[in-house]
Coordinates of C-alpha atoms and ligand atoms in Angstrom, one line a residue:
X180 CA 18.6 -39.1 -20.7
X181 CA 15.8 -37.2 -19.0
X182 CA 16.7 -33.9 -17.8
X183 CA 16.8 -34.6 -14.1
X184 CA 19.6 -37.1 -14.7
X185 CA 21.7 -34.8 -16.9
X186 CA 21.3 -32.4 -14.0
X187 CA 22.6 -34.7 -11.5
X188 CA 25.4 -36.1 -13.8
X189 CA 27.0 -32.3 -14.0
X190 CA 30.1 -32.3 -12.2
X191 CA 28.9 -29.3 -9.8
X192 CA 32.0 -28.5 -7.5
X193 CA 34.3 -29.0 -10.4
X194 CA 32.6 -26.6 -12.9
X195 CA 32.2 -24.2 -10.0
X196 CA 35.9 -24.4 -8.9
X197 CA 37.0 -23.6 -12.6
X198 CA 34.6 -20.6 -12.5
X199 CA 36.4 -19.2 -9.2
X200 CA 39.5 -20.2 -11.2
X201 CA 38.8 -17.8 -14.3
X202 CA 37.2 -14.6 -12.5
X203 CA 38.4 -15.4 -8.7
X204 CA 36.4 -16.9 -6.0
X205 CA 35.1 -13.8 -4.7
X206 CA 33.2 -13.4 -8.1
X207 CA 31.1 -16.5 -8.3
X208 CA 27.9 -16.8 -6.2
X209 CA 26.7 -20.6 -5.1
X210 CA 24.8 -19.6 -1.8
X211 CA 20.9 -19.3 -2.8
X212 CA 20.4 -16.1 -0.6
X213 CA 23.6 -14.4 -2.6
X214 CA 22.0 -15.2 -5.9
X215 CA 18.4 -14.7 -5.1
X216 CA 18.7 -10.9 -6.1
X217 CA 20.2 -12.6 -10.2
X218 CA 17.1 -15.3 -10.1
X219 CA 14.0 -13.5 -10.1
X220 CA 13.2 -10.9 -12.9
X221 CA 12.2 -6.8 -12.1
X222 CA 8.3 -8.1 -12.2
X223 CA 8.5 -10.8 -9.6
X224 CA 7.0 -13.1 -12.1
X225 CA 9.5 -14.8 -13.4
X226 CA 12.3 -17.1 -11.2
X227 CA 14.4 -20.3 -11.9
X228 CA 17.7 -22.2 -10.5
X229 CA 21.4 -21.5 -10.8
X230 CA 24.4 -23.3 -10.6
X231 CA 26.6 -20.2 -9.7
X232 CA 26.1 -16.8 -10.7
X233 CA 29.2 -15.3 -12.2
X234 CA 31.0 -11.9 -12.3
X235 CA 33.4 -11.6 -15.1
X236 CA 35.7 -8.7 -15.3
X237 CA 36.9 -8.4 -19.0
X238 CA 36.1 -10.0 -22.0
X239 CA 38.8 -12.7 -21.8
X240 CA 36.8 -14.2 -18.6
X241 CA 34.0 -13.9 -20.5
X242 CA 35.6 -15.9 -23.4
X243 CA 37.0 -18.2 -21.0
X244 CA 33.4 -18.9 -19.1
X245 CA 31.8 -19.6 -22.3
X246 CA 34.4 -22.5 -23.5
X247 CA 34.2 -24.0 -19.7
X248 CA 30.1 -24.2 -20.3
X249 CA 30.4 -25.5 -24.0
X250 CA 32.5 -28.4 -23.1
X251 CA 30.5 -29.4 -19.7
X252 CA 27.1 -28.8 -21.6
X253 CA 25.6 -25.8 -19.2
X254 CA 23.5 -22.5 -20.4
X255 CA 24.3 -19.6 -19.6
X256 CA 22.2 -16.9 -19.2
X257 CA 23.8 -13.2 -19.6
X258 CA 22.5 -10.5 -17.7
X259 CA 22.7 -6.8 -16.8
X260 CA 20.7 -4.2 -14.7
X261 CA 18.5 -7.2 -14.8
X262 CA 15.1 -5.0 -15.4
X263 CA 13.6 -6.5 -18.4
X264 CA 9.8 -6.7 -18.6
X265 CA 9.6 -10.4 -20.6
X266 CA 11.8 -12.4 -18.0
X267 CA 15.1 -13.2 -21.1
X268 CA 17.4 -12.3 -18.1
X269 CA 16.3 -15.2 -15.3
X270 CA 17.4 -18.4 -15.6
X271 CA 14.6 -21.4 -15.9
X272 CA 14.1 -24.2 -13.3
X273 CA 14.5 -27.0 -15.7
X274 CA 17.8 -26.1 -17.8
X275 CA 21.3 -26.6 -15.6
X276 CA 22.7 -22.9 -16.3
X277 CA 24.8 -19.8 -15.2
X278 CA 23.8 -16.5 -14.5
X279 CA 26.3 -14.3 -16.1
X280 CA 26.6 -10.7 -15.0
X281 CA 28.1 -8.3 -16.5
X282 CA 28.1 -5.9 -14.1
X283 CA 31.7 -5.6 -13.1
X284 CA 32.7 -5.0 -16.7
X285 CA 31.6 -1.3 -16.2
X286 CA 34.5 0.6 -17.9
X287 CA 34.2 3.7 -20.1
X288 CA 36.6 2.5 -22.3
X289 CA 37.1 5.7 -24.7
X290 CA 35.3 9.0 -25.7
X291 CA 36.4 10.5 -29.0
X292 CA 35.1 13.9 -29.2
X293 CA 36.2 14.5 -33.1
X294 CA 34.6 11.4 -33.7
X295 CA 31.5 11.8 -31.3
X296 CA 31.6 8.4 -30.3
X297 CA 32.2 6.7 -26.9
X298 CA 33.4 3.1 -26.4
X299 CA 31.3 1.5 -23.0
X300 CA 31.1 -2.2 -21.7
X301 CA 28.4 -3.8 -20.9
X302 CA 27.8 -3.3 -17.7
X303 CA 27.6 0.7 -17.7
X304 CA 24.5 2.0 -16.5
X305 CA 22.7 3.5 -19.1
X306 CA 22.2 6.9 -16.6
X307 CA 26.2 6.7 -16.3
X308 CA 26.8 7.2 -19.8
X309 CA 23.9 9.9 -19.9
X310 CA 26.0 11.8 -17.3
X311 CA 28.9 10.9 -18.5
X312 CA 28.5 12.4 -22.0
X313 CA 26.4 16.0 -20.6
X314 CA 29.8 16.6 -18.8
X315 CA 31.6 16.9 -22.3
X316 CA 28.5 19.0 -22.9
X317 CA 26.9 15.9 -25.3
X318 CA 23.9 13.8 -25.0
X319 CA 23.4 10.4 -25.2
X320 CA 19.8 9.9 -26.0
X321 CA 18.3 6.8 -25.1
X322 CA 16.5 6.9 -21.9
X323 CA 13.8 6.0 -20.4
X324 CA 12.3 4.5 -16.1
X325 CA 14.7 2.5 -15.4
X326 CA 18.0 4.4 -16.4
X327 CA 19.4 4.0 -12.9
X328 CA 19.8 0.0 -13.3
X329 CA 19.6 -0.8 -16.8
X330 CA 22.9 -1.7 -18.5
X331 CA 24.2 -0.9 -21.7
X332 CA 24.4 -4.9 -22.5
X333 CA 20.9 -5.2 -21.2
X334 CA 20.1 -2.3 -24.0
X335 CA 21.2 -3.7 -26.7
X336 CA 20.3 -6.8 -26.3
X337 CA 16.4 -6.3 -26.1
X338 CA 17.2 -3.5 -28.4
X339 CA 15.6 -0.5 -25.9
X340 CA 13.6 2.2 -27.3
X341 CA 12.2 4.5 -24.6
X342 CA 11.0 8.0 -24.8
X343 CA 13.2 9.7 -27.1
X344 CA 13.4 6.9 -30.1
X345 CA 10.8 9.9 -32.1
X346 CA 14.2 11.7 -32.3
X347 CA 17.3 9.4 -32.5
X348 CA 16.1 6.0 -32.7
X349 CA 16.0 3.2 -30.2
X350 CA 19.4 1.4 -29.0
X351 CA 19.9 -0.2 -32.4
X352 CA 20.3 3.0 -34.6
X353 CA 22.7 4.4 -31.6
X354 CA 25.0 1.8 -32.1
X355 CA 27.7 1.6 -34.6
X356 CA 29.7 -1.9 -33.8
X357 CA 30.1 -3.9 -30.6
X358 CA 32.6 -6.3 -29.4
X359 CA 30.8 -9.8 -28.1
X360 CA 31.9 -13.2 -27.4
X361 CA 30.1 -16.0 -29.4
X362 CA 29.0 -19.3 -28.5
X363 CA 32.2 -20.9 -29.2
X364 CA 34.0 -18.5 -27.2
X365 CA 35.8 -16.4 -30.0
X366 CA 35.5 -12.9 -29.6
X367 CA 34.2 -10.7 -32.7
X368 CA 35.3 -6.9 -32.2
X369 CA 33.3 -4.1 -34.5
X370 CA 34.4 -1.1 -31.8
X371 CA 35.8 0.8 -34.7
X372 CA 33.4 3.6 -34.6
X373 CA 33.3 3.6 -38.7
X374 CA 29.6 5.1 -40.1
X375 CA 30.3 3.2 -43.2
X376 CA 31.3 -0.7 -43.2
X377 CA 29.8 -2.7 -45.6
X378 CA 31.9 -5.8 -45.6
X379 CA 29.2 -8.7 -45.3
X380 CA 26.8 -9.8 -42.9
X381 CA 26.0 -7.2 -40.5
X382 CA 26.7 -9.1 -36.6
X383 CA 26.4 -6.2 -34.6
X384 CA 23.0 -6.0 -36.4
X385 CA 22.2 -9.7 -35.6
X386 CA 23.7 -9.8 -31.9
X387 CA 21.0 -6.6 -31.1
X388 CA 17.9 -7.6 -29.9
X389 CA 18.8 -11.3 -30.3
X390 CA 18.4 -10.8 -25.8
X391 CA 21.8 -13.0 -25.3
X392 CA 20.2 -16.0 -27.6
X393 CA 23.6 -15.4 -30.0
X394 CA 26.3 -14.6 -27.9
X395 CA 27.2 -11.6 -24.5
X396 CA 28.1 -8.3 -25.9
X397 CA 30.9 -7.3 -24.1
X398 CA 30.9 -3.6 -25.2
X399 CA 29.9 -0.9 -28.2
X400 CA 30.5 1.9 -29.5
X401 CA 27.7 4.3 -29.5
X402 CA 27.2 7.8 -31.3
X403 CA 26.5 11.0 -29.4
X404 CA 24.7 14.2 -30.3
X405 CA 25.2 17.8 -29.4
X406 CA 23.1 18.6 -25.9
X407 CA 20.3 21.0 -26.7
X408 CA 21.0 24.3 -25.8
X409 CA 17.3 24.9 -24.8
X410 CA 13.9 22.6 -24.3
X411 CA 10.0 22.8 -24.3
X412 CA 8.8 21.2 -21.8
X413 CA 4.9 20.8 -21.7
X414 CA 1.4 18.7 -20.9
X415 CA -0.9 18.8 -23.5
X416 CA -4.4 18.2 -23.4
X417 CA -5.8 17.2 -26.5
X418 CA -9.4 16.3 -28.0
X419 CA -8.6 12.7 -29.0
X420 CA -5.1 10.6 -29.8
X421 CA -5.6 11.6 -33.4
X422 CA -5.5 15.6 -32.7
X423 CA -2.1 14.4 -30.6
X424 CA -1.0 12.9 -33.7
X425 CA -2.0 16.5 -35.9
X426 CA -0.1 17.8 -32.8
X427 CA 2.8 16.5 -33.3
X428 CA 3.5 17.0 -37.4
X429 CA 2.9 20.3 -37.4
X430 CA 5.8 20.6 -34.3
X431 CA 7.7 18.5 -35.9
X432 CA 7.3 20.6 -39.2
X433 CA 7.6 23.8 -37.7
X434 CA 10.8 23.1 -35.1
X435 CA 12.8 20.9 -38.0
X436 CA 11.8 17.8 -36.3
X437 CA 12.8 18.9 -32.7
X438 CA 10.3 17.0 -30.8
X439 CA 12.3 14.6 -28.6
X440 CA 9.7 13.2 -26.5
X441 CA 5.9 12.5 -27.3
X442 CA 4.4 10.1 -24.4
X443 CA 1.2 9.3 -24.2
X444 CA -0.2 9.7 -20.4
X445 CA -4.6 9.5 -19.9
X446 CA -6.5 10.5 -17.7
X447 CA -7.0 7.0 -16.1
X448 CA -3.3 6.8 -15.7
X449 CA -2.5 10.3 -14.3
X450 CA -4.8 8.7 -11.6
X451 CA -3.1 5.7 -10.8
X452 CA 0.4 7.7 -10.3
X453 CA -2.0 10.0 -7.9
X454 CA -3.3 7.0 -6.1
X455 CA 0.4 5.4 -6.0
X456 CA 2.4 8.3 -5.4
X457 CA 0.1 11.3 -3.4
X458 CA 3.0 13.5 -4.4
X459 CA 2.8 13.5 -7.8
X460 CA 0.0 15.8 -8.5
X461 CA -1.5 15.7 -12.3
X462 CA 0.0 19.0 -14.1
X463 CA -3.3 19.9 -15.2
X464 CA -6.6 21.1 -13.5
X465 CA -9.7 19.3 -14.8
X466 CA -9.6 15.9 -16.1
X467 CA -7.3 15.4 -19.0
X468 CA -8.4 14.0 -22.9
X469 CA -5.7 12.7 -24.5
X470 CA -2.7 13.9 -22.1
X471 CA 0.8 13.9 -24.0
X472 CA 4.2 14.8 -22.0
X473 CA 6.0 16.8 -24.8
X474 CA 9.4 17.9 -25.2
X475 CA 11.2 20.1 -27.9
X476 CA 15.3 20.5 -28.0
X477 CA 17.5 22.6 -29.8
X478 CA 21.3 22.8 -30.1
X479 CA 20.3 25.8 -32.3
X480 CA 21.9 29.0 -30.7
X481 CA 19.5 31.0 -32.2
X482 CA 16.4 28.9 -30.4
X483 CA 18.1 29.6 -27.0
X484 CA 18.3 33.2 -27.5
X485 CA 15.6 35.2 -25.0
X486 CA 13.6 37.9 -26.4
X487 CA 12.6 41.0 -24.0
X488 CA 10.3 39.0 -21.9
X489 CA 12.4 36.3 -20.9
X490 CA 11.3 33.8 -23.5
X491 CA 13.9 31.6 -25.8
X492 CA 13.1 31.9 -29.3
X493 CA 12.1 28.3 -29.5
X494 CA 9.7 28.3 -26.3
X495 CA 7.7 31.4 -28.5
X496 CA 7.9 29.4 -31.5
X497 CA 6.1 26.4 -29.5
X498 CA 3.9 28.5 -27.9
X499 CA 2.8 30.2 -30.6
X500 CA 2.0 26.7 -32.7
X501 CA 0.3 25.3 -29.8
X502 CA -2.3 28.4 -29.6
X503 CA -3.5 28.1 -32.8
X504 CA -4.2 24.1 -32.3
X505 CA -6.1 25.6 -29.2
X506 CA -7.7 28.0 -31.8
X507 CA -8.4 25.3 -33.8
X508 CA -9.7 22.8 -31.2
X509 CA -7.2 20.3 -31.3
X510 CA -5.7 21.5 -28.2
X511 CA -7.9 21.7 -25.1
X512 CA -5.3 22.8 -22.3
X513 CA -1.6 23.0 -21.5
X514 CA 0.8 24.3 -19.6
X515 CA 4.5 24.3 -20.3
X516 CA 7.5 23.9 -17.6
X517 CA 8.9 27.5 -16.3
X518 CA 11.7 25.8 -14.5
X519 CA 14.5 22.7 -14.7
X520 CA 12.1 21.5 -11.6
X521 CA 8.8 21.7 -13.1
X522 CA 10.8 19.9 -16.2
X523 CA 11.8 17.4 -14.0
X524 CA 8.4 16.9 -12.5
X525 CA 6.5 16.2 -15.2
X526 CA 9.5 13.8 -16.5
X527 CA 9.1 12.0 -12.7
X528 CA 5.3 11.6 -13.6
X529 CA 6.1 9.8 -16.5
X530 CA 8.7 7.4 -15.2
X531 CA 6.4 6.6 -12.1
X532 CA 3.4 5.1 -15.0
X533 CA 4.9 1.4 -14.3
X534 CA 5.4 1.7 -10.9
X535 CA 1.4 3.1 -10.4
X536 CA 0.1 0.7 -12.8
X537 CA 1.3 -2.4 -11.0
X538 CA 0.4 -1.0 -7.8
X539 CA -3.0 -0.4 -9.4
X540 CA -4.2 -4.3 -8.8
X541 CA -3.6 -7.5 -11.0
X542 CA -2.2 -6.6 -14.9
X543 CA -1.3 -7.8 -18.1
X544 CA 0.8 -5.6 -20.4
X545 CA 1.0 -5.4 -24.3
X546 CA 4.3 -3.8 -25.2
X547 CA 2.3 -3.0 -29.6
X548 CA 3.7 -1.1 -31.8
X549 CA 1.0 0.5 -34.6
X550 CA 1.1 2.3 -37.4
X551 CA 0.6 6.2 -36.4
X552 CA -3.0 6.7 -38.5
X553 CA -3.7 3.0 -37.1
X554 CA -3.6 3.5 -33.3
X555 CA -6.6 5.1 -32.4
X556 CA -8.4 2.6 -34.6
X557 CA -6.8 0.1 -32.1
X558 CA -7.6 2.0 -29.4
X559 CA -11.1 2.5 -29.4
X560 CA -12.0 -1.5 -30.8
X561 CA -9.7 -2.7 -27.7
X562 CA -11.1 -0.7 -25.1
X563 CA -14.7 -1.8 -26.3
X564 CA -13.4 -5.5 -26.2
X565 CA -11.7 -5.1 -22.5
X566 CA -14.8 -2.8 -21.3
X567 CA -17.2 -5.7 -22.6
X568 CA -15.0 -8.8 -20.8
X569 CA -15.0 -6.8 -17.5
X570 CA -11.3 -5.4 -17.7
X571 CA -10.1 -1.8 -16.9
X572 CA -7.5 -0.3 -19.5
X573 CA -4.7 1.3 -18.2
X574 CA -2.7 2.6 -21.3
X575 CA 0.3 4.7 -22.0
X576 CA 2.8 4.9 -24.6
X577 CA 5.8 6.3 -26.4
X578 CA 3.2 8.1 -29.0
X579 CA 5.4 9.3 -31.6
X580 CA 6.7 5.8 -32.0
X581 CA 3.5 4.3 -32.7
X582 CA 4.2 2.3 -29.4
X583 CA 1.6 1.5 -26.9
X584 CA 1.7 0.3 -23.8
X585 CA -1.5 -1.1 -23.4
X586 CA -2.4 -2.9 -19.5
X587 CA -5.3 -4.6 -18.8
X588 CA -5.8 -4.2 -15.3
X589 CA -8.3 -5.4 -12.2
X590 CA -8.1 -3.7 -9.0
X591 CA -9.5 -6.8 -7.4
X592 CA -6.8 -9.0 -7.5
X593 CA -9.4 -12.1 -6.5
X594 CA -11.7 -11.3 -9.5
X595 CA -8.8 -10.4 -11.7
X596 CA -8.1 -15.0 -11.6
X597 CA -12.2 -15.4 -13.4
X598 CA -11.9 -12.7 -15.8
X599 CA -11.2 -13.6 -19.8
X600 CA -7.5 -12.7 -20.2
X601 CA -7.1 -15.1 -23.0
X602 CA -10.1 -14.1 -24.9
X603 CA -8.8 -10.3 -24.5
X604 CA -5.6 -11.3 -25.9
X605 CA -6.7 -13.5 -28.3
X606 CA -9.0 -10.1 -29.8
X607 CA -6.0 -7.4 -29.5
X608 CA -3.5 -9.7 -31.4
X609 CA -6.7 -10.5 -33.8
X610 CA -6.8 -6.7 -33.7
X611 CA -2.8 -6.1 -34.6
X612 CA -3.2 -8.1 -37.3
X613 CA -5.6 -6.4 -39.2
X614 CA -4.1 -2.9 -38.1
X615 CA -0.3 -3.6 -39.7
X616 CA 0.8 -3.7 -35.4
X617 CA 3.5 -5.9 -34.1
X618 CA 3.1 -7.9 -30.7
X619 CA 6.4 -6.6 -29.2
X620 CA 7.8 -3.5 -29.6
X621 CA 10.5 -2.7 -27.9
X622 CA 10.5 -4.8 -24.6
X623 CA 11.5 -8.3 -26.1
X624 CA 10.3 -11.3 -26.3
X625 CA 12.1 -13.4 -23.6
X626 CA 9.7 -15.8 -22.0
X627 CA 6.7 -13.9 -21.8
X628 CA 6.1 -14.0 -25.4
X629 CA 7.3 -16.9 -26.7
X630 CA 3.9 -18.9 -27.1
X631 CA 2.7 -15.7 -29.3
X632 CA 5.8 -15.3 -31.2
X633 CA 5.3 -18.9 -32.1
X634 CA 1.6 -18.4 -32.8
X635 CA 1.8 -15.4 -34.7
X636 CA 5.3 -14.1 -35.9
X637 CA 5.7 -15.5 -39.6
X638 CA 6.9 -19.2 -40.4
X639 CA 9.5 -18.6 -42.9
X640 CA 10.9 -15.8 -40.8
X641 CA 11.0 -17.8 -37.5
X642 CA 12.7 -21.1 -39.8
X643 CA 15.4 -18.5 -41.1
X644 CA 15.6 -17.2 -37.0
X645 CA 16.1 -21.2 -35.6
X646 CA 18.5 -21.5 -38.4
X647 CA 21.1 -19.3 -37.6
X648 CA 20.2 -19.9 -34.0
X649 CA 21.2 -23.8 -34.6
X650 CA 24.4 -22.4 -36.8
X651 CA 25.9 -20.1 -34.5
X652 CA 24.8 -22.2 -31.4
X653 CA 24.8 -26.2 -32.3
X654 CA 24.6 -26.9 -28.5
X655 CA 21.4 -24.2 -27.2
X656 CA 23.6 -22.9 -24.7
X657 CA 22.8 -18.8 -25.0
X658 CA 20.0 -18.2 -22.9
X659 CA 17.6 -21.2 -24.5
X660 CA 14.4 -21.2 -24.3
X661 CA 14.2 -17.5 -25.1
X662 CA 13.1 -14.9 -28.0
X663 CA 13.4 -18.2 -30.7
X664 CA 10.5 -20.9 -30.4
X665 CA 12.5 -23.9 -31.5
X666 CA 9.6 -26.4 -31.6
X667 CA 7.0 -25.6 -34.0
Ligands
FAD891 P1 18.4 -7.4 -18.3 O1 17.1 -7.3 -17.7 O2 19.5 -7.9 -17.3 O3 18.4 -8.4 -19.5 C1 17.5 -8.2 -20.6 C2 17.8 -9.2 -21.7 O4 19.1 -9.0 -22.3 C3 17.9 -10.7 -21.2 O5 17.5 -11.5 -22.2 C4 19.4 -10.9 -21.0 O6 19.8 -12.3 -21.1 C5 20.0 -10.1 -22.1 N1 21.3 -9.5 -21.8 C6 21.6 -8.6 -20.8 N2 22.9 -8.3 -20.9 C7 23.4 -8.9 -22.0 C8 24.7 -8.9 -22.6 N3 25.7 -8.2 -22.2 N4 24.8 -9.6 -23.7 C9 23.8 -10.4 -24.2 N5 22.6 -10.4 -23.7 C10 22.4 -9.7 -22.6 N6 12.4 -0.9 -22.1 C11 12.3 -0.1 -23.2 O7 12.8 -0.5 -24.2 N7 11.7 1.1 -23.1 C12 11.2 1.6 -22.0 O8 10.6 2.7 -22.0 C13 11.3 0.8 -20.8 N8 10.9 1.3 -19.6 C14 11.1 0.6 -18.5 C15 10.7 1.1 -17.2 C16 10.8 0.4 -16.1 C17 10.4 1.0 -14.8 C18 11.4 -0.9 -16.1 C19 11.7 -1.7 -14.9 C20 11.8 -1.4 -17.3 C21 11.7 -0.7 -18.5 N9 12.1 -1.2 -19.7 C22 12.0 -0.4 -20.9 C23 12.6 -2.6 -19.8 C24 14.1 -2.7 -19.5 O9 14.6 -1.7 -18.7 C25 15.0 -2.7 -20.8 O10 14.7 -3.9 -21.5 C26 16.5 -2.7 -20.5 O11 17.1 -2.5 -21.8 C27 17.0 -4.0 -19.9 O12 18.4 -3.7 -19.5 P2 19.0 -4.6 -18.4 O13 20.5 -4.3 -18.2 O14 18.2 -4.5 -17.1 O15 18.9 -6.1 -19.0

């Protein structure tokens, strides 16, 4: 049966009407202009066709929705905040599916302060529980541009990283069990908050980062850290990405590795934000080397005590670390924030680096990841390559994580359609290769990858991926046609 016929052969009003049945009418979306806002990804690049979009409220609907899909043979395709950068959370044109949102289920289910844990569901916004936890004067680390939409379901299932993973780790290593409903519509529930559990295959391990493929995580249980009592905030200048790197061991070694943020920000980007956003102003004067947004945190109390000038203890310790990498010409300029606003400005800078790239002219992102001595080996060979094929670089990057987010960019959009794109990313994944680099870091793989995670992620490991892929879901119906190539 072709796949136009298997289209028209689904019994539309019906399936719709038992939607509306499990999660009430007002909760499922048929009209094209209510679903347009679920169909096309953050980027704009990405679009397809639904059937409905649906709103379930708990994870009983969400059970429910799935066994209604399985037995009339539709895909579904979960979603949150609906920002991901490799379009996993749009549906396709060719594949009858739902969009499932999961943005009703937005319940704080539990904190447990004893326990530093909270319980969330899916649909929190990851800012939510940022706030939510500072109130009970704890942090929840992960963060990163688009906190304000993101979900928590939407975290974990492209595994986030963001700009304090140098720290705590990316969404993964936050996590400590989930509750999610599989493909046959059981529900599997790990929300006990335990640190040790070592009874078999880990699925809250295998349900992150598989970006809804597996099964919708409903909710998780996260850990949360004591708030720092006091921060660095600061630019830094420095003479070349490998001086960043000096940089940042001997803060790390000297602060007992209190560096929560280490992102990467040139010259050519602080730029693009001025040109996109006349505003934003670089922190610096002079153009900047290598430019690094730092950030050191303590819950220490004896690193926010002031000395007689006004100074914490921690702020003099940085200071006095980053002088003598001035002294020793590592450092070429810096200035650190004297205020929560200046903080806050230079953190606006760096969340506005998307935004200003894509407003810079025609792109095309790598989301790498590198070893640390590796990058600016990878650096300096790809900008030669993209210099040479007529391409402007446009690169930032979560530094301290080895991950680089490396754009290729045009501002003339019309010269941007005759210029080698596949020859430039046929030489940086060349180039990752030889380096020990991965081709996706931390944004997923979705559908903007899948031709190069069939090209170049290793056989036996993608045969063991479609395997448990065709185990858990004999029918394709989580989100196909995404992370897992299932053709060679
Ligand atoms: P969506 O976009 O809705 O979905 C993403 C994927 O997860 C899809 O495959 C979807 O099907 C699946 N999914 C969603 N919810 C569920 C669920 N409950 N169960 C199962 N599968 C589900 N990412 C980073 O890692 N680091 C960054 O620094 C970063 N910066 C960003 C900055 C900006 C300005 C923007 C727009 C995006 C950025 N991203 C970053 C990418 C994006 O925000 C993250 O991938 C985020 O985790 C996606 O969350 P979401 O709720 O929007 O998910």
């Amino acid at each position: 049966m072709s796949e136009a016929e298997r289209i028209a052969e689904i019994p539309s009003v019906d399936f719709v009407d038992s939607l509306s049945r499990i999660v009430g009418g007002n909760h499922v979306f048929t009209d094209p202009a209510d679903m347009s806002g679920y169909v096309t990804d953050w980027t704009g690049q990405y679009s397809g066709t639904a059937i409905a979009v649906v709103r379930p409220s708990d994870v009983s609907q969400v059970s429910a929705i799935v066994k209604l899909c399985g037995s009339a043979g539709i895909a579904i395709v979960p979603q949150g905040g609906n920002t991901g950068l490799a379009g996993g959370g749009v549906p396709s044109t060719s594949t009858p599916s739902i969009v499932m949102s999961l943005s009703r289920m937005n319940t704080i289910r539990h904190f447990d302060e004893a326990g530093r844990t909270v319980v969330v569901e899916a649909g929190v916004v990851l800012e939510v529980l940022q706030e939510h936890a500072l109130k009970r004067d704890l942090l929840f680390p992960l963060t990163f541009g688009a906190k304000g939409s993101c979900t928590i379901g939407g975290n974990l299932a492209t595994n986030a990283g963001g700009s304090n993973v140098v720290r705590y780790g990316n969404t993964r290593e936050l996590c400590l069990g989930i509750e999610a409903v599989m493909p046959d519509g059981s529900i599997i529930n790990t929300l006990h908050g335990l640190r040790k559990d070592n009874t078999g295959y880990d699925l809250k391990d295998l349900l992150i980062g598989a970006e809804g493929t597996l099964g919708i995580i409903t909710a998780a249980v996260f850990k949360v850290f004591p708030r720092p009592l006091t921060r660095v905030t600061a630019f830094l200048s420095m003479a070349s990405v490998d001086a960043a790197l000096c940089t940042l061991n001997r803060i790390q070694d000297r602060t007992g590795q209190s560096v929560e943020a280490f992102e990467y920000v040139p010259q050519p980007v602080l730029t693009a934000i001025e040109k996109a956003f006349p505003d934003i102003k670089s922190p610096l004067q002079g153009a900047v080397e290598t430019g690094v947004l730092l950030e050191v945190g303590s819950s220490r109390v004896s690193d926010a005590k002031t000395d007689d000038t006004g100074s914490t203890h921690l702020t003099t310790e940085v200071l006095t670390i980053l002088e003598e990498l001035m002294e020793a010409g590592d450092i070429v300029d810096a200035v650190i924030a004297q205020s929560e606003q200046q903080r806050s400005d230079l953190w606006r800078l760096r969340e506005s680096v998307l935004e200003s790239i894509m407003e810079y002219g025609a792109s095309y992102h790598f989301d790498i990841s590198l070893p640390l001595a590796n990058i600016s080996a990878f650096l300096e060979a790809m900008d030669a390559t993209a210099t040479e094929l007529g391409f402007e670089t446009l690169t930032i990057g979560h530094l301290g994580d080895g991950n680089l987010h490396y754009a290729l960019v045009s501002p003339d959009r019309d010269k941007w359609q005759s210029l080698p794109l596949d020859q430039a990313k046929h030489k940086a994944f060349e180039l990752l290769k030889s380096l020990n680099g991965s081709f996706s870091a931390e944004h997923g793989i979705g559908q903007s990858k899948l031709d190069v995670m069939r090209a170049l992620k290793q056989p036996e490991q993608l045969n063991s991926m479609r395997a448990i892929k065709r185990a858990l879901d004999p029918q394709n119906l989580m989100n196909p046609g995404r992370l897992v190539p299932m053709t060679e």
